[in-house]
Coordinates of C-alpha atoms in Angstrom, one line a residue:
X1 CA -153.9 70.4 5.6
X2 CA -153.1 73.8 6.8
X3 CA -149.0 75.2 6.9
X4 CA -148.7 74.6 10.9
X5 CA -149.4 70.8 10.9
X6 CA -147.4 70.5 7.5
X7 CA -143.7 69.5 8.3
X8 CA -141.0 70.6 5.8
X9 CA -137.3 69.5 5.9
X10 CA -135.5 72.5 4.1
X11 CA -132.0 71.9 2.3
X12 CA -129.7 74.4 4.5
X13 CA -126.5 75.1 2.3
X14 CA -125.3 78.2 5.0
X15 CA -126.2 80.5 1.9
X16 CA -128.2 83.2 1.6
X17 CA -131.3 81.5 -0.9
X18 CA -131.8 78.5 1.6
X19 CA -132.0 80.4 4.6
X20 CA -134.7 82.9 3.0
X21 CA -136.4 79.9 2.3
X22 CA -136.3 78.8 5.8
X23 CA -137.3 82.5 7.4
X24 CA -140.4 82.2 4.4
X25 CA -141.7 79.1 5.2
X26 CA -142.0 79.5 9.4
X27 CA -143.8 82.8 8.6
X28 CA -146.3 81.0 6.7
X29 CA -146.7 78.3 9.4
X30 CA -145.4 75.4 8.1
X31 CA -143.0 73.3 11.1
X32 CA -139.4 74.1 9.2
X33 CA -136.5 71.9 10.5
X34 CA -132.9 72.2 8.5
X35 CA -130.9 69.6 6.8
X36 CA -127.1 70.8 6.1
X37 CA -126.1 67.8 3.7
X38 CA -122.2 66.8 3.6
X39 CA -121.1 65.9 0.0
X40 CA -117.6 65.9 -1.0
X41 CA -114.9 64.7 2.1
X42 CA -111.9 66.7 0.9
X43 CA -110.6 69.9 1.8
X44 CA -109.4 72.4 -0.4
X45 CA -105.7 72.3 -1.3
X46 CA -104.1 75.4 1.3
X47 CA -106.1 72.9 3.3
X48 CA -109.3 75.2 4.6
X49 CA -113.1 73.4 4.8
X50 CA -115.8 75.4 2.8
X51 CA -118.5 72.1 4.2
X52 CA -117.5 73.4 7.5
X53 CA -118.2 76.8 7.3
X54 CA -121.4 76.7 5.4
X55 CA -122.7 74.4 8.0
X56 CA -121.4 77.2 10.9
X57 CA -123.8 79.6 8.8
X58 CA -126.5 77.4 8.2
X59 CA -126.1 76.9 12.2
X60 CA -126.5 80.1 13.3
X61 CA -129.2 80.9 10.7
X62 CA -131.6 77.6 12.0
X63 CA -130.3 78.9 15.9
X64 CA -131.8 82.2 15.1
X65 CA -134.9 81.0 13.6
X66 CA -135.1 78.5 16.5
X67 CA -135.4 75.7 14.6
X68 CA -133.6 72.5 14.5
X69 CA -130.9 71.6 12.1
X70 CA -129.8 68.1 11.4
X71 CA -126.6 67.0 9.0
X72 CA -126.4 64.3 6.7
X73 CA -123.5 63.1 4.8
X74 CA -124.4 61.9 1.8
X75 CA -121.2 61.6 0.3
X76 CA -121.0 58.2 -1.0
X77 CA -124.4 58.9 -2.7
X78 CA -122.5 61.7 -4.9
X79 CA -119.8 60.3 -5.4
X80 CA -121.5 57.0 -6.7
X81 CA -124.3 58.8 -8.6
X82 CA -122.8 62.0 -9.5
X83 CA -118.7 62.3 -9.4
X84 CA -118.2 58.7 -11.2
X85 CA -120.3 60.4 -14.2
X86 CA -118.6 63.1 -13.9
X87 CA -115.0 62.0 -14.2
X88 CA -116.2 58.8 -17.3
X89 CA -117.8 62.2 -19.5
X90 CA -114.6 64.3 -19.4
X91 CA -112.7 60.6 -20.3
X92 CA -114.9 60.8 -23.2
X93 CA -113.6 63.9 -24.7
X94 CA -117.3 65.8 -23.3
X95 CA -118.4 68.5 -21.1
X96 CA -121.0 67.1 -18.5
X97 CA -123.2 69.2 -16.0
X98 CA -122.5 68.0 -12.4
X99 CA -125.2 70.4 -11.3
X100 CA -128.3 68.8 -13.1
X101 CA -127.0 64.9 -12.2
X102 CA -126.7 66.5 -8.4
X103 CA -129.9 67.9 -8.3
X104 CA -131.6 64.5 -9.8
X105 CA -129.4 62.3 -7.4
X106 CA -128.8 64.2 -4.2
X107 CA -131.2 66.7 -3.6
X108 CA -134.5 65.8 -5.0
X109 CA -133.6 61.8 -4.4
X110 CA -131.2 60.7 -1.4
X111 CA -132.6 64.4 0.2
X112 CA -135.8 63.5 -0.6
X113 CA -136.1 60.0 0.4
X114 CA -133.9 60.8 3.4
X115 CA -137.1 63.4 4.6
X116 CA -139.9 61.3 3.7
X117 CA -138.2 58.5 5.7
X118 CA -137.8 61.1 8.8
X119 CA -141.8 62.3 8.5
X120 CA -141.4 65.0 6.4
X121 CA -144.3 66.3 3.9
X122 CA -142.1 67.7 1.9
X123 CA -138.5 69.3 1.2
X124 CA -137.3 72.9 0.7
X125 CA -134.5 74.2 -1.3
X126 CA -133.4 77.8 -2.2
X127 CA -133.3 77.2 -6.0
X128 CA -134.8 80.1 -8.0
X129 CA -138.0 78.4 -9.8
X130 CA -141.7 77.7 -9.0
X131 CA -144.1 75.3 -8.9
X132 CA -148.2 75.5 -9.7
X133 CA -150.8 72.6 -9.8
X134 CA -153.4 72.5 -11.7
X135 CA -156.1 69.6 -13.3
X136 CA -153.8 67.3 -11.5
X137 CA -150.9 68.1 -12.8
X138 CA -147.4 69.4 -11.2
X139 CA -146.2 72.3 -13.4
X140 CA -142.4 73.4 -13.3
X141 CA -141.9 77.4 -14.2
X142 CA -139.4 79.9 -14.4
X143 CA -138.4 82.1 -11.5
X144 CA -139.8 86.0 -10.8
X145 CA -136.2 87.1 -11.5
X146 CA -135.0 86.4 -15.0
X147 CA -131.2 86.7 -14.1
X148 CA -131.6 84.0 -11.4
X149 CA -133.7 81.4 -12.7
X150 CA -132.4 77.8 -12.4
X151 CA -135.1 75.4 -14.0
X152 CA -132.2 75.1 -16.4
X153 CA -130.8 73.1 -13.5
X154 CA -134.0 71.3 -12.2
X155 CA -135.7 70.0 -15.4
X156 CA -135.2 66.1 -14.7
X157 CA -137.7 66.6 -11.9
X158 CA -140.8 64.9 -12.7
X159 CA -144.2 65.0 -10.7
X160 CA -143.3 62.8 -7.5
X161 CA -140.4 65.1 -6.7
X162 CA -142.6 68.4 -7.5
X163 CA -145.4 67.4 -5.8
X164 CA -142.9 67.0 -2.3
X165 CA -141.0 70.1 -2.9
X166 CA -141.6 73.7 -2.4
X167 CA -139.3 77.1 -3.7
X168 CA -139.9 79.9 -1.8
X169 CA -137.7 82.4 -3.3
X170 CA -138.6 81.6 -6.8
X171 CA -141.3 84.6 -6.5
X172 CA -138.8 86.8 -5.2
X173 CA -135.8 88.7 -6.9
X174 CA -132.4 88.6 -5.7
X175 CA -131.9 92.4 -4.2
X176 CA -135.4 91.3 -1.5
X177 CA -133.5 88.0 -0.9
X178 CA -130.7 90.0 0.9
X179 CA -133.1 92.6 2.4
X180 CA -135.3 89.8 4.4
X181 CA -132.1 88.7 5.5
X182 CA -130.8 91.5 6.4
X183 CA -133.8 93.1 8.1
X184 CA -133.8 88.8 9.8
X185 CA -130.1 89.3 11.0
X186 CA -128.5 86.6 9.5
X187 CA -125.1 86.7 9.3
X188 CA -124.4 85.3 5.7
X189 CA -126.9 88.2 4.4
X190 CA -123.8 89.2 1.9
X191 CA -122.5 85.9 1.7
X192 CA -121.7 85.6 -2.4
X193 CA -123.7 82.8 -4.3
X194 CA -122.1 79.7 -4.6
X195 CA -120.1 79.1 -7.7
X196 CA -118.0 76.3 -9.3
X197 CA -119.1 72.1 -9.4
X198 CA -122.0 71.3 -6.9
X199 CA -120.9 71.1 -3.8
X200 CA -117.6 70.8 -3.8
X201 CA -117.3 74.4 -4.5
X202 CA -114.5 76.8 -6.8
X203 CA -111.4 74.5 -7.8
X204 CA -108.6 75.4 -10.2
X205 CA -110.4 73.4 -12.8
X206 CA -106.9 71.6 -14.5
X207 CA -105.4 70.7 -11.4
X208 CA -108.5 69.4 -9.6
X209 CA -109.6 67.3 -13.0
X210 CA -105.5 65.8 -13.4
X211 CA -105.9 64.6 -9.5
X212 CA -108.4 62.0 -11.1
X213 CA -108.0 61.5 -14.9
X214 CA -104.4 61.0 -16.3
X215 CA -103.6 63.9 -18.9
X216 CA -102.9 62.9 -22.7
X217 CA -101.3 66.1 -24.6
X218 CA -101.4 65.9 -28.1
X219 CA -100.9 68.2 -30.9
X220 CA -103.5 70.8 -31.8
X221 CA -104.7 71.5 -35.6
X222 CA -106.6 74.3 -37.8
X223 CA -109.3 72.1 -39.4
X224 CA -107.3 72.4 -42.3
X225 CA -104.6 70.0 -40.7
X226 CA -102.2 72.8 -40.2
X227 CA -100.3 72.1 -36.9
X228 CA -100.7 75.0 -34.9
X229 CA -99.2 74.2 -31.2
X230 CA -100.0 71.4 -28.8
X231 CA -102.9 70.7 -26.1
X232 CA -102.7 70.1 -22.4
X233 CA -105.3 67.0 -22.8
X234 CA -108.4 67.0 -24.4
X235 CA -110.5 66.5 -21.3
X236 CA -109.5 70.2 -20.2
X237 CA -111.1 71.8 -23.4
X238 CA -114.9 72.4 -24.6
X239 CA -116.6 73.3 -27.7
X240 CA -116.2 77.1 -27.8
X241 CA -113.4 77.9 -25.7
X242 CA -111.1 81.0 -26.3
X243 CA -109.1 81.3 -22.8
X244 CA -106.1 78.8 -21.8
X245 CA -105.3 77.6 -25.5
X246 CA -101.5 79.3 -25.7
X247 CA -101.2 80.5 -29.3
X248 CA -99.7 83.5 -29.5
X249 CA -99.8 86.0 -32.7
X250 CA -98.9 84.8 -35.6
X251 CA -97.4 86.2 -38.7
X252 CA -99.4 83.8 -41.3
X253 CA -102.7 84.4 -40.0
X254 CA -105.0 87.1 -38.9
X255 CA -104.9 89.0 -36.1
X256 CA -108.1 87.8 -34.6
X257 CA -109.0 85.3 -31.3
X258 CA -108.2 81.5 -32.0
X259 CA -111.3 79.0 -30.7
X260 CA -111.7 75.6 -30.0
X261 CA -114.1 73.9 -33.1
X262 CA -113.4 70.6 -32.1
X263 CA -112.0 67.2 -30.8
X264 CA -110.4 64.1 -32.8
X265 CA -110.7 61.8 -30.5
X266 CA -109.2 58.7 -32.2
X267 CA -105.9 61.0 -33.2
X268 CA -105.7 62.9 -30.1
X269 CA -105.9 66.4 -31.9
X270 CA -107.6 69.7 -31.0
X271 CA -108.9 70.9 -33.4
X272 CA -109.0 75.1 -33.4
X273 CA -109.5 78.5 -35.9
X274 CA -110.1 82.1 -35.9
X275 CA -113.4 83.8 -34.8
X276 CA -115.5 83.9 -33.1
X277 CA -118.7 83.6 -35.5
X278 CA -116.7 80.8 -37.3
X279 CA -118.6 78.6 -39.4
X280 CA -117.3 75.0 -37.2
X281 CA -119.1 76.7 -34.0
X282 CA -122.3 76.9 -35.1
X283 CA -125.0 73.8 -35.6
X284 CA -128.4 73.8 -36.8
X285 CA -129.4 70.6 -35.3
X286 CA -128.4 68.6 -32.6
X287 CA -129.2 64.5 -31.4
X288 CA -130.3 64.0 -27.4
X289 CA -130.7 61.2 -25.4
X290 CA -131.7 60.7 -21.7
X291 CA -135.1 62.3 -23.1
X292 CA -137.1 63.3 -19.6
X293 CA -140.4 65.3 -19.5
X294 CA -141.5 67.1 -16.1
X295 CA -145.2 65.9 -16.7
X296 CA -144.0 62.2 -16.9
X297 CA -145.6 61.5 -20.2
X298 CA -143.8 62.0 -23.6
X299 CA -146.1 64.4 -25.7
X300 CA -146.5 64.1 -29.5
X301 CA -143.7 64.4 -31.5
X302 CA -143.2 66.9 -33.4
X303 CA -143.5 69.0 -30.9
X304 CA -142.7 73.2 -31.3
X305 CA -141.4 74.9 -28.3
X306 CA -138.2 76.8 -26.9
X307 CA -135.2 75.2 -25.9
X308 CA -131.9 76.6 -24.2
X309 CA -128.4 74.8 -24.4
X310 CA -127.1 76.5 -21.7
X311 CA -127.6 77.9 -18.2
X312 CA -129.1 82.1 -19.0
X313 CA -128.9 81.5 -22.9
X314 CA -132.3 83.4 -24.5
X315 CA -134.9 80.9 -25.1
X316 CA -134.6 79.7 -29.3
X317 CA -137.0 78.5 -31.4
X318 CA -136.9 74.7 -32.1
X319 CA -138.7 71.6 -33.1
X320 CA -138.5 68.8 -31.2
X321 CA -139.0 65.2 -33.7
X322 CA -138.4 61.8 -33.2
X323 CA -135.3 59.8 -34.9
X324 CA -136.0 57.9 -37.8
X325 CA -136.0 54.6 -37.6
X326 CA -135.8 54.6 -33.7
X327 CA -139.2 53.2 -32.8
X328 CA -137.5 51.5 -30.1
X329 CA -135.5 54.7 -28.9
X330 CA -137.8 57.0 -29.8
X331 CA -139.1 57.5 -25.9
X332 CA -135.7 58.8 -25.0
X333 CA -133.9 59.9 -27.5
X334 CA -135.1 63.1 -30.0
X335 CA -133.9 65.2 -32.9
X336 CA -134.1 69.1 -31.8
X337 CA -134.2 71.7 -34.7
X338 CA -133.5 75.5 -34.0
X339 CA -135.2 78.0 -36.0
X340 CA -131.4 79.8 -36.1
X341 CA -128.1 78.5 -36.2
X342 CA -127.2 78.0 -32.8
X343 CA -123.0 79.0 -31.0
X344 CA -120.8 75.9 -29.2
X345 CA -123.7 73.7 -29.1
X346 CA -121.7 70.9 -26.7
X347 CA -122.3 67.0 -26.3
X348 CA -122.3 66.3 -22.7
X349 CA -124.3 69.4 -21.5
X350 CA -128.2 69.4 -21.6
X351 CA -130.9 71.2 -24.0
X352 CA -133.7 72.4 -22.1
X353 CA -137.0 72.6 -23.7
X354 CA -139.6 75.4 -22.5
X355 CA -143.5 76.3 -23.5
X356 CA -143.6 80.1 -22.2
X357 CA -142.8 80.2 -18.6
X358 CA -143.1 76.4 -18.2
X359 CA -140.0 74.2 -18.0
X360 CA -141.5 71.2 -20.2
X361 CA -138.3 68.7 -19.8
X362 CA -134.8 68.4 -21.1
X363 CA -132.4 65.3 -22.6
X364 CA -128.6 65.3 -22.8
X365 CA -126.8 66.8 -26.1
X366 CA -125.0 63.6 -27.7
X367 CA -124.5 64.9 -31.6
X368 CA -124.9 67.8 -33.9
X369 CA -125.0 68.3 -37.1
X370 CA -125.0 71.9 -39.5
X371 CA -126.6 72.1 -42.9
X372 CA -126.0 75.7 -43.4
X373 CA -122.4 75.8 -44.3
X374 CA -119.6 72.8 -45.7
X375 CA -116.2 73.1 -44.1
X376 CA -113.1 72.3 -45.6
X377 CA -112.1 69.4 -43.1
X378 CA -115.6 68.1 -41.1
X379 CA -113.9 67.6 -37.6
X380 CA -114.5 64.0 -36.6
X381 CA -114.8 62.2 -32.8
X382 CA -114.0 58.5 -32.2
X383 CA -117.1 58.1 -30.2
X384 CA -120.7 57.7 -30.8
X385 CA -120.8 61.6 -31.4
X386 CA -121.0 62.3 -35.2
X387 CA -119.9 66.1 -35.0
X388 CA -117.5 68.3 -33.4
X389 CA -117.2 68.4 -29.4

């Protein structure tokens, strides 16, 4: 099948990345349409629309491509799929990722269905990654530019979604992204990347978060048990945190930054100390579930690779084995071991797991554990996690 009788739906967010993608794909032939996809219904609070001034840019971009642009809303899908999550992990004392359950959920499955369904051979997006085939098999890789690459974001995709999709700009870096669309005309060639929860945008994080979950302050503790201040709620902290936490300098302990170490749940305590390189923030090992593998099949356990525990962290040497005693589990739920002591590893967010350039899968952190130090007062959670959030 040549490009021009291949039709491609591309995901047109009114940002610079998607309508590259766009301008790429019609000068290779392919028959590009746009789909601007509504998400989130409400406006920001001094009342202004972000939704409706993407879609003006992704407008005039498909206008001056000449191509046509439909819109979806899809909202119900997210809120459903993606927002409900959302909202029951921060209840739980953890720190999800909106922008990997949005990318499973919306883009590469009520997107993709919805393009299929309208004749489509496949869908678009301006996410930073690529995609090779080879002995029948989808692969999943990281992005030319380094600083940009999102298969972080992307690794539930498994071979139906990669064999329908198709990233342009993954070959590309950043600086030639605004030069095509600058030399192309388009209006948002400046337009800052997008920023904050997927799609709906950059919120002041405590007041958008109280509008749906009820805040419980409680006290907050050294691991010691010292009583050091009080919290705003437990849901508005995360493994690692140094900003927000309002202790001032203290005459009875160092002058150095206080962090959060952890969450007691059961007692509604936040549990915080001095350092940055203390020993509470760092884990060895860590339990995940929600195992997925971009190939579709589970290799053989133990398995050594690279993994990442969060978007842009360096790639760290680990060994992926199964649980004991989980022959039943085993298929989606792992032990990962890193070759170093690893900073703020954090239940709720993802570990990534990479073979050189190739994005091999991912599962969702749900426990660590630390072998490499014994602290004075182990942190403890009420929940099925067995070490500090």
């Amino acid at each position: 099948m040549s490009n021009r009788s291949s039709r491609v739906i591309v995901g047109m967010s009114g940002g610079v990345d998607s309508s590259v993608t766009a301008l790429l794909l019609k000068q290779q032939g392919y028959d590009v349409s746009g789909l601007f996809m509504k998400n989130w219904e409400e406006k920001d609070p001094d009342g202004h629309c972000p939704a409706a001034e993407d879609a003006r840019d992704a407008l005039d971009v498909c206008d001056r491509l000449g191509i046509a642009l439909d819109a979806v809303n899809f909202s119900a899908d997210y809120w459903d799929r993606v927002f409900r999550y959302f909202l029951d992990e921060y209840r739980c004392g953890r720190t999800p990722n909106p922008d990997i359950l949005c990318n499973k959920e919306i883009k590469f499955k009520a997107f993709l269905d919805y393009a299929l369904n309208q004749g489509a051979d496949s869908i678009a997006t301006g996410h930073y990654a690529r995609i090779t085939h080879a002995n029948g098999r989808y692969r999943l890789l990281k992005a030319r530019d380094a600083n940009k690459d999102q298969t972080y974001f992307l690794y539930t995709l498994g071979q139906a979604q990669l064999a329908k999709t198709i990233f342009p700009v993954g070959d590309i870096i950043k600086p030639e992204i605004r030069r095509l669309a600058t030399e192309a005309g388009f209006g948002n060639h400046a337009k800052k990347d997008s920023t904050g929860i997927c799609f709906i945008g950059e919120r002041h994080f405590k007041s958008f978060l109280s509008r749906y979950l009820p805040a419980q302050p409680g006290e907050m503790h050294t691991p010691e048990g010292e009583r050091i201040g009080t919290h705003d709620g437990l849901m508005y902290y995360t493994l690692g945190q140094r900003q927000g936490l309002g202790i001032g300098g203290r005459a009875d302990t160092p002058n150095a930054p206080w962090y959060v170490v952890g969450k007691d749940l059961a007692n509604n305590i936040l549990l915080v100390a001095q350092g940055q390189h203390h020993p509470l923030l760092y884990s060895d090992s860590l339990v995940a579930s929600t195992l997925h593998w971009t190939s579709d099949t589970h290799p053989a356990l133990p398995l050594q690779c690279h993994a990442k525990i969060r978007y842009r962290q360096a790639d760290q040497a680990c060994m992926i084995t199964a649980l004991e005693n989980s022959a039943v589990r085993e298929a989606t739920t792992c032990q990962v071991h890193f070759e170093q002591p690893q900073w703020a590893v954090t239940p709720g967010q993802s570990v990534v797991f990479y073979a050189g350039e190739e994005c091999l899968g991912g599962a969702i952190i749900e426990s660590t554990s630390t072998t490499h130090h014994t602290p004075t007062r182990v942190p403890f959670l009420s929940n099925t996690v067995s070490a500090p959030l």
